[in-house]
Amino acid sequence: MARVIVVTSGKGGVGKTTTSASISSGLALRGYKTAVIDFDVGLRNLDLIMGCERRVVYDLINVVNGEANLHQALIKDKHCENLFILPASQTRDKDALTEEGVEKVLKDLEHMGFDYVVCDSPAGIERGAVMALTFADEAIVVTNPEVSSVRDSDRILGILQSKSRRAIEGREAVKEHLLVTRYSPKRVEDGEMLSYKDVQELLRIPLIGAIPESDDVLQASNQGTPAIHLKDSDVATAYQDVVARFLGEDRPLRFVAYEKPGLLKRLFGGK
Amino acid sequence: MSLLSYFFGSKPKTASVAKERLSLLIAHERSANQPTPDFLPALQRELIEVISKYVNVSADDIKVQLGKRDNYEILEVDITLPEQQPK
């Protein structure tokens, strides 16, 4: 059975695509055959983050409409052997996505032997976002420690619990995971930012990790390399931990405690 | 200003203000977003039909509400009977 994971948030700009890219890469690095699908029809971006924008020929809508088959549309990732990208359409509008069409794509991926399918949801709560979560078995809810993001995450959780196939058919509920991103331990320490515990208490779903705020994320997207591949980066390590926890391993939470910079660091600067 | 607030106790930190605002808001929105089952209006209408066969009640005398207490859903039907008119 291919396991379908939706990466969602309600709010835009919180790190859904960054997370989709890193988690799908992480699963592939662990040896699982993984596909990552961009559901943001009209505003595709996953291809840029994955660094495959120049190799896009066909997209999700072409496959849904039968204008191309999956073998033609899937782009093999340049970093991982087992990872394939299905980009969103840049020209169509979101109404081109149908439930039957998406269901067929997911079924076909399963027949092709995929272990995981990661669905990168668009922002908002409209059709594209609902389509991305409809067939989910698990959901990674990406949340910034900030009021509007937390509120929107709560809203998307409500939609997950009412509009997903699992909810409608009364099956076992979608397994929800909270991922707090752009986390700044110093600002939390100073009382300027909600802590991951606060966010978890508010949303009441299990925490799968916290990704520190970091300049590295921009560096990664500049190059089209998913952040999980970066060397000597806290963000990369944090995403590797998330993937490990997702696969059931026990990893202590890192990068959430503020360490005061030492004297040398304060004198000579440095990151 | 910062020196004064340092000595005389400062304002609450903004993170705790955020948490308080969110906990109120989320509790409110969760209860508001509970989809009301669409059978409620029909149920109310049919109840009025049945009851008015026997007692003289108007639509305003019957209230049907779906509430929630902890993990239980409560269907509340409130019927106000007209005062007995001596015949």
CSV table of C-alpha atoms in Angstrom, one decimal:
chain,number,residue,atom,x,y,z
A,1,MET,CA,0.0,0.0,0.0
A,2,ALA,CA,1.4,3.4,-0.9
A,3,ARG,CA,1.0,5.7,2.0
A,4,VAL,CA,-0.3,9.2,1.1
A,5,ILE,CA,1.1,12.1,3.1
A,6,VAL,CA,-0.3,15.6,2.7
A,7,VAL,CA,1.9,18.6,3.7
A,8,THR,CA,-0.6,21.4,4.5
A,9,SER,CA,-1.0,24.5,6.6
A,10,GLY,CA,-3.8,26.8,5.5
A,11,LYS,CA,-1.5,29.9,5.6
A,12,GLY,CA,1.0,30.5,2.8
A,13,GLY,CA,4.7,31.0,3.2
A,14,VAL,CA,5.1,28.9,6.3
A,15,GLY,CA,7.3,26.3,4.6
A,16,LYS,CA,5.1,23.7,3.0
A,17,THR,CA,7.1,23.3,-0.2
A,18,THR,CA,10.4,23.4,1.7
A,19,THR,CA,9.0,20.7,3.9
A,20,SER,CA,7.6,18.6,1.1
A,21,ALA,CA,10.9,18.7,-0.7
A,22,SER,CA,12.9,17.7,2.3
A,23,ILE,CA,10.6,15.0,3.7
A,24,SER,CA,10.2,13.3,0.3
A,25,SER,CA,14.0,13.5,-0.2
A,26,GLY,CA,14.5,12.1,3.3
A,27,LEU,CA,12.1,9.2,2.7
A,28,ALA,CA,13.9,8.4,-0.6
A,29,LEU,CA,17.3,8.6,1.1
A,30,ARG,CA,16.0,5.9,3.5
A,31,GLY,CA,15.3,3.7,0.5
A,32,TYR,CA,11.6,4.2,0.0
A,33,LYS,CA,10.3,4.7,-3.5
A,34,THR,CA,8.7,8.2,-3.1
A,35,ALA,CA,6.7,10.5,-5.3
A,36,VAL,CA,6.1,14.2,-4.5
A,37,ILE,CA,3.2,15.9,-6.2
A,38,ASP,CA,2.7,19.7,-6.5
A,39,PHE,CA,-1.0,20.5,-6.0
A,40,ASP,CA,-0.6,24.2,-6.4
A,41,VAL,CA,-2.2,24.4,-9.9
A,42,GLY,CA,-1.4,27.7,-11.5
A,43,LEU,CA,1.4,28.6,-9.1
A,44,ARG,CA,3.8,25.7,-9.4
A,45,ASN,CA,7.0,26.0,-7.3
A,46,LEU,CA,8.0,22.6,-6.1
A,47,ASP,CA,10.0,22.1,-9.3
A,48,LEU,CA,12.1,25.1,-8.5
A,49,ILE,CA,12.7,24.0,-4.9
A,50,MET,CA,13.7,20.5,-6.2
A,51,GLY,CA,15.8,22.0,-8.9
A,52,CYS,CA,14.1,20.3,-11.8
A,53,GLU,CA,12.3,23.3,-13.4
A,54,ARG,CA,14.0,22.9,-16.7
A,55,ARG,CA,13.0,19.3,-17.1
A,56,VAL,CA,9.3,19.8,-16.8
A,57,VAL,CA,7.4,18.5,-19.8
A,58,TYR,CA,4.1,17.2,-18.6
A,59,ASP,CA,2.3,18.0,-15.4
A,60,LEU,CA,-0.3,16.7,-13.0
A,61,ILE,CA,-3.2,18.1,-15.0
A,62,ASN,CA,-1.9,16.5,-18.2
A,63,VAL,CA,-2.0,13.2,-16.4
A,64,VAL,CA,-5.4,13.8,-14.9
A,65,ASN,CA,-6.7,14.6,-18.4
A,66,GLY,CA,-5.1,11.6,-20.0
A,67,GLU,CA,-2.8,13.8,-22.2
A,68,ALA,CA,0.3,12.1,-20.8
A,69,ASN,CA,0.9,9.0,-18.7
A,70,LEU,CA,2.6,9.0,-15.4
A,71,HIS,CA,5.9,7.5,-16.8
A,72,GLN,CA,6.1,10.6,-19.1
A,73,ALA,CA,5.2,13.1,-16.5
A,74,LEU,CA,7.3,11.9,-13.5
A,75,ILE,CA,10.7,13.6,-13.2
A,76,LYS,CA,13.5,11.7,-11.7
A,77,ASP,CA,15.1,13.6,-8.9
A,78,LYS,CA,18.8,14.5,-9.4
A,79,HIS,CA,19.8,13.9,-5.8
A,80,CYS,CA,18.0,10.7,-4.9
A,81,GLU,CA,17.6,7.5,-6.7
A,82,ASN,CA,14.1,6.7,-5.5
A,83,LEU,CA,12.5,10.0,-5.8
A,84,PHE,CA,10.1,11.3,-8.5
A,85,ILE,CA,8.5,14.7,-8.9
A,86,LEU,CA,5.1,15.4,-10.4
A,87,PRO,CA,4.9,19.1,-11.1
A,88,ALA,CA,1.7,21.2,-11.1
A,89,SER,CA,0.4,22.9,-14.2
A,90,GLN,CA,1.4,26.5,-14.6
A,91,THR,CA,-1.2,27.4,-17.1
A,92,ARG,CA,-4.5,25.7,-16.1
A,93,ASP,CA,-6.7,26.8,-13.2
A,94,LYS,CA,-7.4,24.8,-10.1
A,95,ASP,CA,-10.8,23.6,-11.4
A,96,ALA,CA,-8.9,21.2,-13.7
A,97,LEU,CA,-8.3,19.0,-10.7
A,98,THR,CA,-11.0,16.4,-10.2
A,99,GLU,CA,-11.4,14.0,-7.3
A,100,GLU,CA,-11.6,11.1,-9.7
A,101,GLY,CA,-8.6,12.2,-11.6
A,102,VAL,CA,-6.5,12.6,-8.5
A,103,GLU,CA,-7.7,9.2,-7.2
A,104,LYS,CA,-6.6,7.6,-10.4
A,105,VAL,CA,-3.1,9.2,-10.3
A,106,LEU,CA,-2.7,7.9,-6.7
A,107,LYS,CA,-3.9,4.4,-7.7
A,108,ASP,CA,-1.5,4.3,-10.6
A,109,LEU,CA,1.4,5.4,-8.4
A,110,GLU,CA,0.6,2.6,-6.1
A,111,HIS,CA,0.6,0.1,-9.0
A,112,MET,CA,4.1,1.5,-10.0
A,113,GLY,CA,5.3,0.3,-6.6
A,114,PHE,CA,5.6,3.7,-4.8
A,115,ASP,CA,5.9,3.4,-1.0
A,116,TYR,CA,5.1,7.0,-0.2
A,117,VAL,CA,3.3,9.8,-2.1
A,118,VAL,CA,3.9,13.3,-0.6
A,119,CYS,CA,1.2,15.8,-1.6
A,120,ASP,CA,2.4,19.4,-1.4
A,121,SER,CA,-0.7,21.4,-0.7
A,122,PRO,CA,-1.3,25.0,-1.9
A,123,ALA,CA,-2.2,27.6,0.7
A,124,GLY,CA,-5.8,28.4,1.4
A,125,ILE,CA,-8.8,26.2,1.9
A,126,GLU,CA,-10.0,26.0,-1.6
A,127,ARG,CA,-10.2,23.2,-4.1
A,128,GLY,CA,-6.5,22.6,-4.6
A,129,ALA,CA,-5.9,22.4,-0.8
A,130,VAL,CA,-8.9,20.1,-0.4
A,131,MET,CA,-7.8,17.9,-3.3
A,132,ALA,CA,-4.3,17.6,-1.7
A,133,LEU,CA,-5.7,16.3,1.6
A,134,THR,CA,-8.7,14.3,0.3
A,135,PHE,CA,-6.8,11.0,0.0
A,136,ALA,CA,-4.3,11.5,2.8
A,137,ASP,CA,-3.4,8.8,5.2
A,138,GLU,CA,-1.2,11.1,7.2
A,139,ALA,CA,-0.9,14.9,7.4
A,140,ILE,CA,2.0,17.0,8.3
A,141,VAL,CA,0.6,20.4,9.4
A,142,VAL,CA,3.3,23.0,9.0
A,143,THR,CA,2.9,25.9,11.4
A,144,ASN,CA,4.9,29.0,12.3
A,145,PRO,CA,4.9,30.0,15.9
A,146,GLU,CA,2.8,33.0,15.0
A,147,VAL,CA,-0.9,33.8,15.5
A,148,SER,CA,-2.3,33.8,12.0
A,149,SER,CA,-0.4,30.6,11.1
A,150,VAL,CA,-1.7,28.8,14.2
A,151,ARG,CA,-5.3,29.8,13.5
A,152,ASP,CA,-5.1,28.7,9.9
A,153,SER,CA,-3.6,25.4,10.9
A,154,ASP,CA,-6.5,24.8,13.3
A,155,ARG,CA,-8.8,25.6,10.4
A,156,ILE,CA,-7.1,23.1,8.1
A,157,LEU,CA,-7.3,20.5,10.8
A,158,GLY,CA,-11.0,21.0,10.9
A,159,ILE,CA,-11.2,20.4,7.1
A,160,LEU,CA,-9.0,17.4,7.3
A,161,GLN,CA,-11.4,15.9,9.9
A,162,SER,CA,-14.4,16.6,7.8
A,163,LYS,CA,-13.4,16.4,4.1
A,164,SER,CA,-10.8,13.7,3.9
A,165,ARG,CA,-11.9,10.4,2.5
A,166,ARG,CA,-11.0,8.7,5.7
A,167,ALA,CA,-13.3,11.0,7.6
A,168,ILE,CA,-16.2,10.8,5.1
A,169,GLU,CA,-16.0,7.0,5.0
A,170,GLY,CA,-15.7,6.7,8.7
A,171,ARG,CA,-12.4,4.9,8.6
A,172,GLU,CA,-9.5,5.4,11.0
A,173,ALA,CA,-8.8,9.1,11.1
A,174,VAL,CA,-5.9,10.7,9.2
A,175,LYS,CA,-2.8,10.6,11.3
A,176,GLU,CA,-1.9,14.2,12.1
A,177,HIS,CA,1.6,15.6,12.8
A,178,LEU,CA,2.5,19.1,13.9
A,179,LEU,CA,5.7,20.5,12.4
A,180,VAL,CA,6.7,23.9,13.8
A,181,THR,CA,8.9,25.7,11.3
A,182,ARG,CA,10.9,29.0,11.4
A,183,TYR,CA,11.5,28.5,15.1
A,184,SER,CA,13.7,30.9,16.9
A,185,PRO,CA,14.7,29.6,20.4
A,186,LYS,CA,16.1,33.0,21.3
A,187,ARG,CA,12.9,34.8,20.7
A,188,VAL,CA,11.0,32.1,22.5
A,189,GLU,CA,13.4,32.5,25.5
A,190,ASP,CA,12.8,36.3,25.4
A,191,GLY,CA,9.0,35.8,25.4
A,192,GLU,CA,8.6,37.2,21.9
A,193,MET,CA,7.5,34.0,20.2
A,194,LEU,CA,5.1,31.1,21.0
A,195,SER,CA,7.0,28.1,22.1
A,196,TYR,CA,6.5,24.7,20.3
A,197,LYS,CA,4.8,23.6,23.4
A,198,ASP,CA,2.4,26.5,23.2
A,199,VAL,CA,1.6,25.7,19.6
A,200,GLN,CA,1.1,22.0,20.4
A,201,GLU,CA,-1.2,22.9,23.3
A,202,LEU,CA,-3.3,25.1,21.1
A,203,LEU,CA,-3.6,22.7,18.2
A,204,ARG,CA,-3.7,19.5,20.3
A,205,ILE,CA,-1.9,17.2,17.8
A,206,PRO,CA,1.4,15.3,18.3
A,207,LEU,CA,4.6,17.1,17.5
A,208,ILE,CA,6.9,15.6,14.8
A,209,GLY,CA,9.6,18.2,15.0
A,210,ALA,CA,10.7,21.8,15.1
A,211,ILE,CA,12.7,23.4,12.3
A,212,PRO,CA,14.9,26.3,13.3
A,213,GLU,CA,14.7,29.6,11.5
A,214,SER,CA,17.7,29.7,9.3
A,215,ASP,CA,19.4,31.5,6.4
A,216,ASP,CA,20.2,28.1,5.0
A,217,VAL,CA,16.6,27.6,3.7
A,218,LEU,CA,17.0,30.5,1.3
A,219,GLN,CA,20.5,29.2,0.3
A,220,ALA,CA,18.9,25.9,-0.5
A,221,SER,CA,16.1,27.2,-2.5
A,222,ASN,CA,18.5,29.5,-4.5
A,223,GLN,CA,20.3,26.4,-5.7
A,224,GLY,CA,17.3,24.2,-6.1
A,225,THR,CA,18.5,21.7,-3.5
A,226,PRO,CA,16.1,20.5,-0.9
A,227,ALA,CA,17.3,21.8,2.5
A,228,ILE,CA,17.7,18.3,3.9
A,229,HIS,CA,20.8,17.8,1.7
A,230,LEU,CA,22.7,20.8,3.1
A,231,LYS,CA,26.0,20.0,4.8
A,232,ASP,CA,26.5,21.2,8.4
A,233,SER,CA,23.1,22.7,8.6
A,234,ASP,CA,20.8,22.6,11.6
A,235,VAL,CA,17.8,22.7,9.2
A,236,ALA,CA,19.1,19.6,7.4
A,237,THR,CA,19.6,17.7,10.7
A,238,ALA,CA,16.2,18.8,12.0
A,239,TYR,CA,14.5,17.5,8.8
A,240,GLN,CA,16.4,14.2,9.0
A,241,ASP,CA,15.1,13.9,12.6
A,242,VAL,CA,11.6,14.6,11.3
A,243,VAL,CA,11.9,11.8,8.7
A,244,ALA,CA,13.3,9.4,11.4
A,245,ARG,CA,10.4,10.2,13.7
A,246,PHE,CA,7.9,9.8,10.9
A,247,LEU,CA,9.3,6.3,10.3
A,248,GLY,CA,8.8,5.5,14.0
A,249,GLU,CA,12.3,6.1,15.4
A,250,ASP,CA,12.8,7.9,18.7
A,251,ARG,CA,14.8,11.1,18.3
A,252,PRO,CA,15.1,13.8,21.0
A,253,LEU,CA,14.1,17.3,20.0
A,254,ARG,CA,17.0,19.4,18.9
A,255,PHE,CA,17.6,23.1,18.2
A,256,VAL,CA,14.8,24.2,20.5
A,257,ALA,CA,16.8,25.4,23.4
A,258,TYR,CA,18.6,28.7,23.3
A,259,GLU,CA,22.3,28.6,23.9
A,260,LYS,CA,23.9,31.9,24.8
A,261,PRO,CA,26.8,32.7,22.5
A,262,GLY,CA,30.2,32.3,24.1
A,263,LEU,CA,32.5,35.2,24.6
A,264,LEU,CA,34.6,34.5,21.5
A,265,LYS,CA,31.5,34.2,19.3
A,266,ARG,CA,30.3,37.5,20.7
A,267,LEU,CA,33.6,39.2,20.1
A,268,PHE,CA,34.2,37.9,16.7
A,269,GLY,CA,30.7,37.6,15.4
A,270,GLY,CA,29.9,34.6,13.2
A,271,LYS,CA,26.6,32.9,12.7
B,1,MET,CA,10.9,53.7,30.0
B,2,SER,CA,12.6,50.3,29.8
B,3,LEU,CA,14.5,51.1,33.0
B,4,LEU,CA,11.2,52.0,34.7
B,5,SER,CA,9.4,48.9,33.5
B,6,TYR,CA,12.4,46.9,34.6
B,7,PHE,CA,12.0,48.1,38.2
B,8,PHE,CA,8.2,48.2,38.4
B,9,GLY,CA,7.4,45.0,36.6
B,10,SER,CA,7.0,44.9,32.9
B,11,LYS,CA,4.0,44.3,30.7
B,12,PRO,CA,3.2,40.7,29.9
B,13,LYS,CA,5.4,39.2,27.2
B,14,THR,CA,3.9,39.3,23.8
B,15,ALA,CA,4.1,35.5,23.4
B,16,SER,CA,1.8,34.9,26.3
B,17,VAL,CA,-0.6,37.5,25.0
B,18,ALA,CA,-0.6,35.6,21.7
B,19,LYS,CA,-1.3,32.3,23.4
B,20,GLU,CA,-4.1,33.7,25.4
B,21,ARG,CA,-5.7,35.3,22.3
B,22,LEU,CA,-5.3,32.2,20.3
B,23,SER,CA,-6.8,29.8,22.9
B,24,LEU,CA,-9.9,31.9,23.1
B,25,LEU,CA,-10.2,32.3,19.3
B,26,ILE,CA,-9.6,28.6,18.6
B,27,ALA,CA,-12.1,27.4,21.2
B,28,HIS,CA,-14.6,29.8,19.7
B,29,GLU,CA,-14.0,28.9,16.1
B,30,ARG,CA,-14.0,25.2,16.8
B,31,SER,CA,-17.5,25.4,18.2
B,32,ALA,CA,-18.6,27.7,15.4
B,33,ASN,CA,-17.2,25.5,12.7
B,34,GLN,CA,-19.0,22.4,14.0
B,35,PRO,CA,-21.1,21.6,11.0
B,36,THR,CA,-24.7,21.7,12.0
B,37,PRO,CA,-26.4,18.5,10.7
B,38,ASP,CA,-28.7,19.4,7.8
B,39,PHE,CA,-31.5,17.3,9.2
B,40,LEU,CA,-32.2,19.8,12.0
B,41,PRO,CA,-34.5,22.2,10.1
B,42,ALA,CA,-36.5,19.2,8.7
B,43,LEU,CA,-36.7,17.6,12.1
B,44,GLN,CA,-38.0,20.8,13.6
B,45,ARG,CA,-40.6,21.2,10.8
B,46,GLU,CA,-41.8,17.6,11.2
B,47,LEU,CA,-42.0,17.8,15.0
B,48,ILE,CA,-44.2,20.9,14.7
B,49,GLU,CA,-46.4,19.1,12.3
B,50,VAL,CA,-46.8,16.1,14.6
B,51,ILE,CA,-47.3,18.0,17.8
B,52,SER,CA,-49.7,20.5,16.3
B,53,LYS,CA,-52.0,17.6,15.5
B,54,TYR,CA,-52.6,17.2,19.2
B,55,VAL,CA,-51.7,20.5,20.8
B,56,ASN,CA,-51.9,24.0,19.5
B,57,VAL,CA,-48.3,25.0,19.1
B,58,SER,CA,-46.6,27.4,16.8
B,59,ALA,CA,-43.2,27.2,15.1
B,60,ASP,CA,-41.7,29.4,17.8
B,61,ASP,CA,-42.7,27.0,20.6
B,62,ILE,CA,-40.4,24.3,19.4
B,63,LYS,CA,-36.6,24.7,19.6
B,64,VAL,CA,-34.2,22.0,18.3
B,65,GLN,CA,-30.6,22.4,19.2
B,66,LEU,CA,-27.5,20.2,18.9
B,67,GLY,CA,-25.0,20.9,21.6
B,68,LYS,CA,-21.8,19.3,22.8
B,69,ARG,CA,-20.7,18.5,26.3
B,70,ASP,CA,-17.3,17.0,26.6
B,71,ASN,CA,-17.4,14.1,24.2
B,72,TYR,CA,-21.2,13.7,24.0
B,73,GLU,CA,-23.4,15.3,21.5
B,74,ILE,CA,-26.7,16.4,22.9
B,75,LEU,CA,-29.9,16.8,20.9
B,76,GLU,CA,-32.1,19.2,22.8
B,77,VAL,CA,-35.7,19.5,21.9
B,78,ASP,CA,-37.6,22.2,23.8
B,79,ILE,CA,-41.3,22.3,23.4
B,80,THR,CA,-43.3,25.0,25.1
B,81,LEU,CA,-46.9,23.9,25.5
B,82,PRO,CA,-49.6,26.6,25.5
B,83,GLU,CA,-51.3,27.1,28.8
B,84,GLN,CA,-54.4,25.0,29.2
B,85,GLN,CA,-57.4,27.0,28.2
B,86,PRO,CA,-60.4,26.0,30.2
B,87,LYS,CA,-63.1,24.8,27.8
